[in-house]
Coordinates of C-alpha atoms in Angstrom, one line a residue:
X24 CA 162.9 75.5 131.1
X25 CA 164.0 79.0 130.3
X26 CA 163.3 78.3 126.7
X27 CA 159.8 77.2 127.4
X28 CA 159.1 80.1 129.5
X29 CA 160.1 82.6 127.3
X30 CA 158.2 81.2 124.1
X31 CA 154.9 80.9 126.5
X32 CA 155.9 84.5 127.4
X33 CA 155.9 85.8 124.0
X34 CA 152.6 84.2 123.1
X35 CA 151.0 85.5 126.3
X36 CA 152.0 88.8 125.1
X37 CA 151.0 88.6 121.2
X38 CA 147.7 87.5 122.7
X39 CA 147.7 90.9 124.9
X40 CA 148.9 92.8 122.4
X41 CA 145.9 91.7 119.9
X42 CA 143.4 92.3 122.5
X43 CA 144.3 95.6 123.1
X44 CA 144.0 96.2 119.3
X45 CA 141.1 94.5 119.1
X46 CA 139.5 97.7 121.3
X47 CA 141.7 100.5 120.7
X48 CA 142.9 100.4 117.5
X49 CA 146.1 102.2 116.6
X50 CA 145.0 105.5 118.2
X51 CA 146.8 108.7 118.2
X52 CA 145.5 110.6 120.8
X53 CA 143.7 110.1 124.0
X54 CA 140.5 111.0 122.6
X55 CA 141.0 108.6 119.6
X56 CA 141.3 105.8 122.3
X57 CA 138.0 106.8 123.9
X58 CA 136.3 106.8 120.6
X59 CA 137.5 103.5 119.2
X60 CA 136.6 102.1 122.8
X61 CA 132.8 103.4 122.1
X62 CA 132.9 101.8 118.4
X63 CA 134.1 98.6 119.3
X64 CA 132.4 97.7 122.7
X65 CA 128.7 97.9 121.0
X66 CA 125.8 98.5 123.2
X67 CA 122.5 96.7 122.9
X68 CA 118.9 98.1 123.5
X69 CA 118.8 98.0 127.4
X70 CA 122.3 99.8 127.6
X71 CA 122.1 102.2 124.6
X72 CA 118.5 103.0 124.3
X73 CA 116.8 102.9 120.8
X74 CA 113.4 102.1 119.4
X75 CA 111.1 99.2 121.0
X76 CA 108.1 98.3 118.4
X77 CA 105.4 95.7 118.7
X78 CA 103.8 95.0 115.4
X79 CA 100.7 93.0 114.1
X80 CA 100.5 91.0 111.0
X81 CA 97.6 91.3 108.9
X82 CA 97.1 87.8 108.2
X83 CA 94.0 88.2 106.9
X84 CA 95.4 90.0 103.8
X85 CA 97.7 87.0 103.1
X86 CA 94.6 84.8 103.2
X87 CA 92.6 86.9 100.8
X88 CA 95.6 86.7 98.2
X89 CA 95.3 83.3 98.6
X90 CA 91.9 83.1 97.8
X91 CA 92.3 85.2 95.0
X92 CA 94.8 82.9 93.3
X93 CA 92.7 80.3 93.9
X94 CA 89.6 82.0 92.2
X95 CA 91.8 82.8 89.1
X96 CA 93.3 79.4 89.0
X97 CA 89.8 77.8 89.4
X98 CA 88.2 79.9 86.5
X99 CA 90.6 78.7 83.9
X100 CA 90.2 75.2 85.0
X101 CA 86.3 75.3 84.9
X102 CA 86.7 76.5 81.4
X103 CA 89.1 73.5 80.3
X104 CA 86.3 71.4 81.7
X105 CA 83.9 72.7 80.5
X106 CA 81.9 73.4 83.6
X107 CA 79.8 76.3 82.9
X108 CA 79.1 78.9 86.1
X109 CA 77.4 82.3 86.5
X110 CA 79.8 83.5 89.4
X111 CA 82.8 83.1 91.0
X112 CA 83.4 85.4 94.0
X113 CA 85.1 85.4 97.7
X114 CA 83.6 87.5 100.9
X115 CA 85.8 90.2 102.4
X116 CA 87.6 89.5 105.6
X117 CA 88.5 92.9 107.6
X118 CA 90.2 92.1 110.5
X119 CA 92.6 89.8 111.5
X120 CA 90.2 87.9 113.5
X121 CA 88.3 87.5 110.7
X122 CA 90.7 85.7 108.5
X123 CA 89.0 82.6 109.5
X124 CA 85.7 83.3 107.8
X125 CA 87.7 83.4 104.4
X126 CA 85.1 81.5 102.0
X127 CA 84.7 81.3 98.0
X128 CA 81.5 81.3 96.7
X129 CA 80.9 79.1 93.3
X130 CA 77.2 80.2 91.7
X131 CA 75.3 78.8 88.8
X132 CA 76.7 75.1 88.4
X133 CA 74.7 72.8 86.5
X134 CA 73.1 70.0 88.7
X135 CA 74.5 67.5 86.3
X136 CA 78.1 68.3 86.4
X137 CA 78.3 68.3 90.2
X138 CA 80.5 65.3 90.5
X139 CA 82.4 66.4 88.0
X140 CA 83.1 69.6 90.0
X141 CA 83.9 67.6 93.1
X142 CA 86.2 65.5 91.4
X143 CA 88.1 68.6 89.9
X144 CA 88.3 70.3 93.6
X145 CA 89.2 67.2 95.2
X146 CA 91.9 66.8 92.9
X147 CA 93.6 70.0 92.0
X148 CA 92.7 72.0 95.1
X149 CA 93.0 70.0 98.3
X150 CA 93.2 72.6 100.5
X151 CA 90.0 73.5 100.3
X152 CA 86.8 71.7 101.4
X153 CA 83.5 72.0 99.0
X154 CA 80.0 72.4 100.5
X155 CA 76.7 72.6 98.5
X156 CA 74.9 75.3 99.5
X157 CA 72.2 74.9 97.2
X158 CA 71.0 72.8 94.0
X159 CA 73.8 74.8 91.7
X160 CA 75.5 77.0 94.3
X161 CA 78.7 75.7 96.1
X162 CA 81.0 77.4 99.2
X163 CA 84.8 76.5 99.5
X164 CA 86.5 76.9 102.9
X165 CA 90.2 76.5 103.7
X166 CA 91.0 73.4 105.7
X167 CA 91.7 74.5 109.2
X168 CA 95.3 73.4 109.2
X169 CA 95.8 74.3 106.3
X170 CA 94.4 77.5 107.0
X171 CA 96.8 77.7 110.7
X172 CA 100.1 76.8 108.4
X173 CA 99.1 79.7 106.0
X174 CA 99.0 82.1 108.8
X175 CA 102.0 80.9 110.8
X176 CA 103.8 81.1 107.2
X177 CA 102.7 84.4 106.5
X178 CA 104.3 85.6 110.2
X179 CA 107.5 83.7 109.5
X180 CA 107.8 85.5 106.1
X181 CA 107.1 88.6 107.5
X182 CA 110.5 88.1 110.1
X183 CA 112.5 86.8 107.8
X184 CA 111.8 89.5 105.3
X185 CA 111.7 92.4 108.0
X186 CA 115.3 91.0 109.2
X187 CA 117.0 91.4 105.7
X188 CA 115.8 94.9 105.4
X189 CA 116.7 96.2 108.9
X190 CA 120.0 94.3 108.5
X191 CA 120.7 96.0 105.2
X192 CA 120.6 99.3 106.9
X193 CA 123.7 98.7 109.1
X194 CA 121.6 98.2 112.4
X195 CA 123.6 96.6 115.1
X196 CA 122.4 93.2 116.6
X197 CA 118.6 94.2 116.1
X198 CA 116.0 91.9 117.9
X199 CA 113.2 90.5 115.5
X200 CA 111.0 87.5 116.7
X201 CA 107.6 86.6 117.6
X202 CA 105.7 88.2 120.5
X203 CA 103.0 87.3 122.7
X204 CA 102.2 84.0 124.4
X205 CA 99.3 83.2 121.7
X206 CA 100.3 82.7 118.6
X207 CA 96.9 83.7 117.3
X208 CA 97.8 87.3 117.8
X209 CA 100.4 87.1 114.9
X210 CA 102.5 90.0 117.0
X211 CA 106.2 90.5 116.2
X212 CA 108.8 92.0 118.7
X213 CA 111.6 94.5 116.9
X214 CA 113.8 96.5 119.0
X215 CA 116.5 98.7 117.3
X216 CA 119.4 100.0 119.5
X217 CA 121.0 103.3 118.8
X218 CA 118.3 104.3 116.0
X219 CA 119.1 107.5 114.3
X220 CA 116.2 107.7 112.3
X221 CA 113.4 105.4 113.5
X222 CA 111.1 107.4 110.7
X223 CA 112.8 105.9 107.9
X224 CA 113.2 102.4 109.3
X225 CA 109.5 102.4 110.4
X226 CA 108.9 103.6 106.8
X227 CA 111.0 100.6 105.0
X228 CA 109.5 98.2 107.4
X229 CA 105.9 98.8 106.6
X230 CA 106.3 99.3 102.8
X231 CA 104.5 96.2 101.6
X232 CA 106.7 96.3 98.0
X233 CA 104.7 94.1 96.0
X234 CA 105.4 94.4 92.5
X235 CA 103.5 93.7 89.6
X236 CA 104.2 94.3 85.9
X237 CA 100.9 93.9 84.2
X238 CA 99.7 94.4 80.7
X239 CA 97.8 98.1 80.3
X240 CA 94.2 97.4 78.9
X241 CA 93.1 100.8 78.6
X242 CA 93.6 104.5 80.2
X243 CA 94.8 106.9 81.3
X244 CA 91.6 108.2 83.0
X245 CA 91.1 111.2 84.7
X246 CA 89.3 109.7 87.4
X247 CA 87.9 106.7 88.7
X248 CA 84.4 107.2 87.8
X249 CA 85.3 108.1 84.2
X250 CA 86.8 104.3 83.7
X251 CA 83.6 103.0 85.0
X252 CA 81.2 105.1 83.1
X253 CA 83.0 104.3 79.4
X254 CA 82.3 100.4 80.5
X255 CA 78.8 101.1 81.9
X256 CA 79.6 100.8 85.5
X257 CA 81.0 96.9 84.9
X258 CA 84.9 96.3 84.3
X259 CA 85.7 93.9 81.9
X260 CA 86.5 90.1 83.1
X261 CA 90.1 89.9 84.4
X262 CA 90.6 93.5 85.2
X263 CA 91.0 95.8 87.7
X264 CA 91.6 99.8 88.1
X265 CA 94.8 100.9 89.5
X266 CA 95.5 104.7 90.5
X267 CA 99.1 106.3 89.5
X268 CA 101.3 107.5 92.1
X269 CA 101.5 111.2 92.4
X270 CA 104.7 113.0 92.2
X271 CA 105.7 116.3 94.1
X272 CA 103.9 119.0 92.5
X273 CA 101.5 117.1 90.1
X274 CA 97.9 118.1 90.6
X275 CA 95.2 115.5 89.5
X276 CA 94.8 111.7 89.2
X277 CA 95.2 109.3 86.5
X278 CA 94.1 105.6 86.5
X279 CA 94.3 102.7 84.6
X280 CA 92.6 99.5 83.6
X281 CA 95.1 96.7 83.7
X282 CA 95.1 92.9 83.5
X283 CA 94.5 91.2 86.9
X284 CA 97.0 88.8 86.4
X285 CA 100.1 90.0 86.0
X286 CA 102.9 89.4 83.5
X287 CA 105.6 89.2 86.9
X288 CA 105.5 89.8 90.1
X289 CA 108.3 90.6 92.8
X290 CA 108.8 87.0 93.4
X291 CA 110.4 86.8 90.0
X292 CA 112.8 89.3 91.0
X293 CA 116.6 88.6 91.4
X294 CA 118.7 92.1 92.0
X295 CA 117.3 95.7 92.3
X296 CA 119.7 98.8 92.3
X297 CA 119.4 102.5 92.2
X298 CA 121.0 104.3 89.3
X299 CA 120.5 107.4 86.8
X300 CA 118.7 107.4 83.5
X301 CA 120.3 109.2 80.4
X302 CA 118.8 112.7 81.8
X303 CA 120.5 112.2 85.3
X304 CA 117.3 111.0 87.4
X305 CA 117.3 108.8 89.9
X306 CA 115.6 105.2 89.1
X307 CA 115.6 101.8 90.2
X308 CA 116.9 99.0 88.1
X309 CA 116.1 95.4 88.5
X310 CA 117.2 92.3 86.5
X311 CA 114.5 88.6 86.3
X312 CA 115.3 85.3 87.4
X313 CA 115.3 83.0 84.0
X314 CA 111.4 81.8 84.4
X315 CA 110.6 85.3 84.9
X316 CA 113.0 86.5 82.4
X317 CA 111.5 84.0 79.7
X318 CA 107.5 85.5 80.5
X319 CA 108.5 89.0 80.0
X320 CA 110.4 88.0 76.8
X321 CA 107.5 86.4 75.3
X322 CA 104.9 88.8 76.4
X323 CA 106.8 91.9 75.5
X324 CA 107.6 90.2 72.3
X325 CA 103.8 89.7 71.3
X326 CA 103.1 93.2 72.5
X327 CA 104.8 95.7 70.8
X328 CA 103.3 99.2 70.7
X329 CA 101.0 98.4 73.7
X330 CA 101.7 99.5 77.1
X331 CA 103.0 97.9 80.2
X332 CA 101.8 99.1 83.8
X333 CA 104.9 99.0 86.5
X334 CA 102.8 98.5 89.6
X335 CA 104.6 98.8 93.2
X336 CA 101.8 98.4 96.2
X337 CA 98.7 99.0 94.2
X338 CA 100.2 102.4 92.6
X339 CA 101.4 102.7 88.6
X340 CA 104.7 103.8 89.0
X341 CA 104.7 104.4 85.3
X342 CA 103.3 102.9 81.8
X343 CA 105.8 102.8 79.4
X344 CA 105.5 101.6 75.8
X345 CA 106.6 98.5 74.5
X346 CA 109.2 99.3 72.1
X347 CA 111.0 95.8 71.5
X348 CA 111.4 92.3 73.3
X349 CA 112.6 92.9 77.0
X350 CA 114.1 89.8 78.3
X351 CA 115.9 90.1 82.1
X352 CA 116.2 93.8 82.9
X353 CA 113.6 96.5 83.4
X354 CA 113.5 99.4 85.6
X355 CA 111.4 101.4 87.5
X356 CA 111.4 105.3 87.2
X357 CA 109.9 108.3 89.2
X358 CA 112.3 108.1 92.4
X359 CA 112.5 111.8 93.8
X360 CA 116.2 111.6 94.8
X361 CA 119.2 108.7 95.4
X362 CA 117.5 107.6 98.9
X363 CA 114.1 107.2 97.3
X364 CA 115.5 105.1 94.6
X365 CA 118.5 103.2 97.4
X366 CA 115.2 102.4 99.4
X367 CA 113.0 101.3 96.7
X368 CA 115.6 98.9 95.7
X369 CA 116.2 97.7 99.0
X370 CA 112.4 96.5 99.8
X371 CA 112.4 94.9 96.3
X372 CA 115.8 92.9 97.0
X373 CA 114.7 92.2 100.7
X374 CA 111.4 90.3 99.3
X375 CA 107.7 91.7 99.4
X376 CA 105.8 91.2 103.0
X377 CA 103.3 88.6 102.4
X378 CA 100.9 90.9 104.4
X379 CA 100.5 94.3 105.9
X380 CA 101.8 95.2 109.1
X381 CA 100.3 97.5 111.9
X382 CA 102.1 99.1 114.9
X383 CA 100.3 98.2 117.8
X384 CA 103.0 99.8 120.3
X385 CA 106.0 102.1 119.9
X386 CA 108.1 103.3 122.9
X387 CA 111.7 104.9 122.9
X388 CA 113.9 103.7 125.1
X389 CA 116.2 106.8 126.3
X390 CA 119.8 106.0 126.6
X391 CA 120.0 107.2 130.1
X392 CA 118.3 104.0 131.7
X393 CA 121.5 102.6 129.9
X394 CA 123.9 104.8 131.6
X395 CA 122.2 104.0 134.7
X396 CA 122.3 100.2 134.4
X397 CA 126.4 100.5 132.8
X398 CA 127.3 102.5 135.8
X399 CA 125.3 100.4 138.6
X400 CA 126.8 97.4 136.7
X401 CA 130.8 98.8 136.5
X402 CA 130.2 99.7 140.2
X403 CA 129.0 96.1 141.1
X404 CA 131.8 94.4 138.8
X405 CA 134.4 96.3 140.5
X406 CA 133.5 95.8 144.3
X407 CA 133.4 92.1 143.5
X408 CA 136.8 92.1 141.8
X409 CA 137.9 93.9 144.9
X410 CA 136.5 91.3 147.2
X411 CA 137.8 88.5 145.2
X412 CA 141.2 89.9 145.0
X413 CA 141.2 90.8 148.7
X414 CA 140.0 87.0 149.5
X415 CA 142.5 85.7 146.8
X416 CA 145.4 87.4 148.5
X417 CA 144.4 86.3 152.0
X418 CA 143.8 83.0 151.6
X419 CA 146.5 81.9 148.5
X420 CA 148.9 84.5 149.8
X421 CA 151.3 85.2 146.8
X422 CA 150.0 83.1 144.6
X423 CA 146.3 85.4 144.6
X424 CA 148.6 87.8 142.2
X425 CA 148.5 84.5 139.7
X426 CA 144.7 84.4 140.1
X427 CA 144.4 88.3 139.4
X428 CA 146.4 88.4 136.8
X429 CA 144.7 85.6 135.1
X430 CA 141.4 86.8 135.9
X431 CA 142.1 90.5 134.8
X432 CA 143.8 88.8 131.2
X433 CA 140.4 86.5 130.8
X434 CA 138.2 89.9 131.1
X435 CA 140.6 91.6 128.2
X436 CA 140.6 88.6 126.1
X437 CA 137.1 88.1 126.1
X438 CA 136.4 92.1 125.7
X439 CA 138.2 91.9 122.5
X440 CA 136.9 88.9 121.1
X441 CA 133.4 90.2 121.1
X442 CA 134.4 93.5 119.5
X443 CA 136.3 91.4 117.0
X444 CA 133.1 89.5 116.4
X445 CA 130.9 92.5 116.1
X446 CA 128.8 91.0 119.1
X447 CA 126.6 93.6 121.0
X448 CA 126.3 94.0 124.6
X449 CA 123.3 93.6 127.1
X450 CA 122.3 93.0 130.1
X451 CA 121.9 89.1 129.6
X452 CA 125.8 89.4 127.9
X453 CA 126.8 91.2 131.2
X454 CA 125.5 88.4 133.2
X455 CA 127.3 85.8 131.0
X456 CA 130.7 87.8 131.3
X457 CA 130.3 88.3 135.0
X458 CA 129.5 84.0 135.1
X459 CA 132.7 83.4 132.9
X460 CA 134.9 85.4 135.3
X461 CA 133.5 83.6 138.3
X462 CA 134.1 80.2 136.5
X463 CA 137.5 81.6 136.1
X464 CA 138.0 82.0 139.7
X465 CA 136.7 78.6 140.6
X466 CA 139.3 77.3 137.9
X467 CA 142.2 79.1 139.7
X468 CA 141.0 77.6 143.0
X469 CA 140.6 74.0 141.3
X470 CA 144.3 74.2 140.6
X471 CA 145.8 76.0 144.0
X472 CA 143.8 73.5 145.9
X473 CA 145.3 70.5 143.9
X474 CA 148.9 72.0 144.2
X475 CA 148.4 72.0 148.0
X476 CA 147.6 68.5 148.0
X477 CA 150.5 67.8 146.3
X478 CA 152.7 69.4 148.5
X479 CA 150.9 67.7 151.7
X480 CA 151.6 64.5 149.7
X481 CA 155.7 65.2 150.1
X482 CA 156.2 66.4 146.6
X483 CA 158.3 68.8 145.4
X484 CA 157.7 72.6 144.4
X485 CA 158.2 71.8 140.8
X486 CA 156.3 68.2 140.9
X487 CA 153.7 69.4 142.8
X488 CA 152.9 72.2 140.3
X489 CA 152.9 70.0 137.2
X490 CA 150.7 67.4 138.8
X491 CA 148.4 70.0 140.0
X492 CA 147.7 71.4 136.8
X493 CA 147.8 68.1 135.2
X494 CA 145.1 66.9 137.4
X495 CA 142.8 69.8 137.4
X496 CA 143.1 70.3 133.9
X497 CA 140.6 67.4 133.4
X498 CA 138.2 68.6 135.8
X499 CA 138.1 72.4 134.4
X500 CA 137.5 70.7 130.7
X501 CA 134.9 68.4 131.9
X502 CA 133.1 71.2 133.6
X503 CA 133.4 73.9 131.0
X504 CA 132.2 71.5 128.0
X505 CA 129.3 70.9 129.8
X506 CA 128.8 74.6 130.3
X507 CA 129.4 75.0 126.3
X508 CA 126.8 72.1 125.5
X509 CA 124.2 73.9 127.5
X510 CA 125.3 77.0 125.6
X511 CA 124.8 75.3 122.4
X512 CA 121.1 74.3 123.0
X513 CA 120.6 78.4 124.4
X514 CA 122.0 79.4 121.2
X515 CA 119.9 77.2 119.1
X516 CA 116.4 77.3 120.8
X517 CA 117.0 80.7 122.1
X518 CA 116.2 84.2 120.7
X519 CA 118.0 87.7 121.1
X520 CA 119.2 88.2 124.3
X521 CA 119.4 85.0 125.4
X522 CA 121.7 84.1 122.4
X523 CA 123.8 86.7 123.9
X524 CA 124.4 85.2 127.1
X525 CA 125.4 82.0 125.7
X526 CA 127.8 83.7 123.4
X527 CA 129.5 85.8 125.9
X528 CA 129.6 82.7 128.7
X529 CA 131.2 80.4 125.7
X530 CA 134.2 83.3 124.9
X531 CA 134.9 83.6 128.2
X532 CA 135.0 80.0 129.2
X533 CA 137.4 80.1 126.2
X534 CA 139.2 82.6 127.4
X535 CA 139.3 81.0 131.1
X536 CA 141.2 77.8 129.9
X537 CA 143.9 80.0 128.1
X538 CA 144.3 82.2 130.8
X539 CA 143.8 79.4 134.0
X540 CA 145.9 76.6 132.5
X541 CA 148.5 78.4 129.6
X542 CA 149.0 81.6 131.3
X543 CA 148.9 80.7 135.4
X544 CA 151.2 78.0 134.7
X545 CA 153.3 80.5 132.6
X546 CA 153.5 82.9 135.9
X547 CA 154.2 80.0 138.3
X548 CA 157.2 78.6 135.9
X549 CA 158.7 82.1 136.2
X550 CA 158.3 82.1 139.8
X551 CA 160.5 79.0 139.9
X552 CA 162.5 79.9 137.5
X553 CA 163.8 82.9 139.4
X554 CA 164.5 80.7 142.4
X555 CA 168.5 79.1 142.6
X556 CA 166.8 76.1 144.3
X557 CA 162.9 75.6 143.7
X558 CA 162.0 74.6 147.6
X559 CA 159.5 77.2 148.6
X560 CA 156.1 78.5 147.1
X561 CA 153.7 80.8 148.3
X562 CA 150.4 79.6 148.2

């Protein structure tokens, strides 16, 4: 028995040491201990303060982009099929509420080819409904189910993109989720605890970062009017005018006439990183995927001596001359500094937003509110601990000390585990922590009452302690497994603080099994081992 108690004591000592190291590290002074505690016990938005934003996704932009892609594809399909037409265009919804009104208008189709047109639309464009609005004119509208799926996908992609961008900034446990009871609002809630530079985060979140590398057809022009005047006010087919991004200190403006269909887009991007050019200026290098690299190589090989426009967010960053065949490598010049190049690489690497975003609400939560919550929470926890300790000592006598030690160790292990995992403390998380402590007390009560029953039945002290722990163990495991399963559902289907509550509670329950069963039993064995004859126990 002596060897068993010693081995158990070593295990408990190692766990306590690891827990303390997880919270304090290896400090050299009291100030460093405080600093390590502040860095290892991470606080969420409701305790630390930070930024609270509500965004609205411009789903109508994604709908218009899908319509534009359909128009370009349909134009090519009509030409292949030999179906003549005079005009192919769409309307222009300007607000989120108008997204459902998107329509493509096809005019001037010979009446003799109406059947061929319907067959083409049915086969190649099943998400669109073709309606005749005249003998030679037609309107295409998106099916309601497809339109709804597109808008939902746009919001979900926006959430995933924002998560990648914000997490890449190193922010701790941000909350990014759909907001509002009505899904038709297309709103996203973003909470950023302890943000030092909210303006930079907003800028990175709001950058659409749509990268296009397109063929230059003409330019540069000193103004949009000059370009239109050259072509009699009507641009050549499948082209568009794009302004060049103004750099600091530059006067005037430049416009480029580029192909409407890009050679490659940001979807072909695989990697982006900041770097310096041969003159020491900052730029952003990027690498393309296999399919994009193949198309890029074919185009550059056929167009040596011509220009390519690198377009970001509908602004030309640069328009270099193609000197030779280019495959999977490229670069975007013009970064003001290292931070500018790194931020551009970040938004390109994390993907393009499928649509722009508007800020509907912005609040800054001060740390004073969090300080009040922490102070009141600590006061309540301290008062509760004192009351629980007093009741355990009065009711279970010296064995109550056993329960108090197990309870304190439970709290230490839970705090250290959350520190190792890099978890963030929120008010729901604190609620989970307090609940786990309550279940720890409950486990000790189950064990103590079982030991009392065994003593009343006439068993000896050692036998009663062993039987009490063995028989209470099954009940403790049953209750904990049920709670862990419930927490698993909370974690799978919950978001943000609800997940924090579930994680904290599960960690507390695991610590509870260790302290209530292993540590408490070791203390009982140590007390009995010190007695020459184990005939009594204070319980």
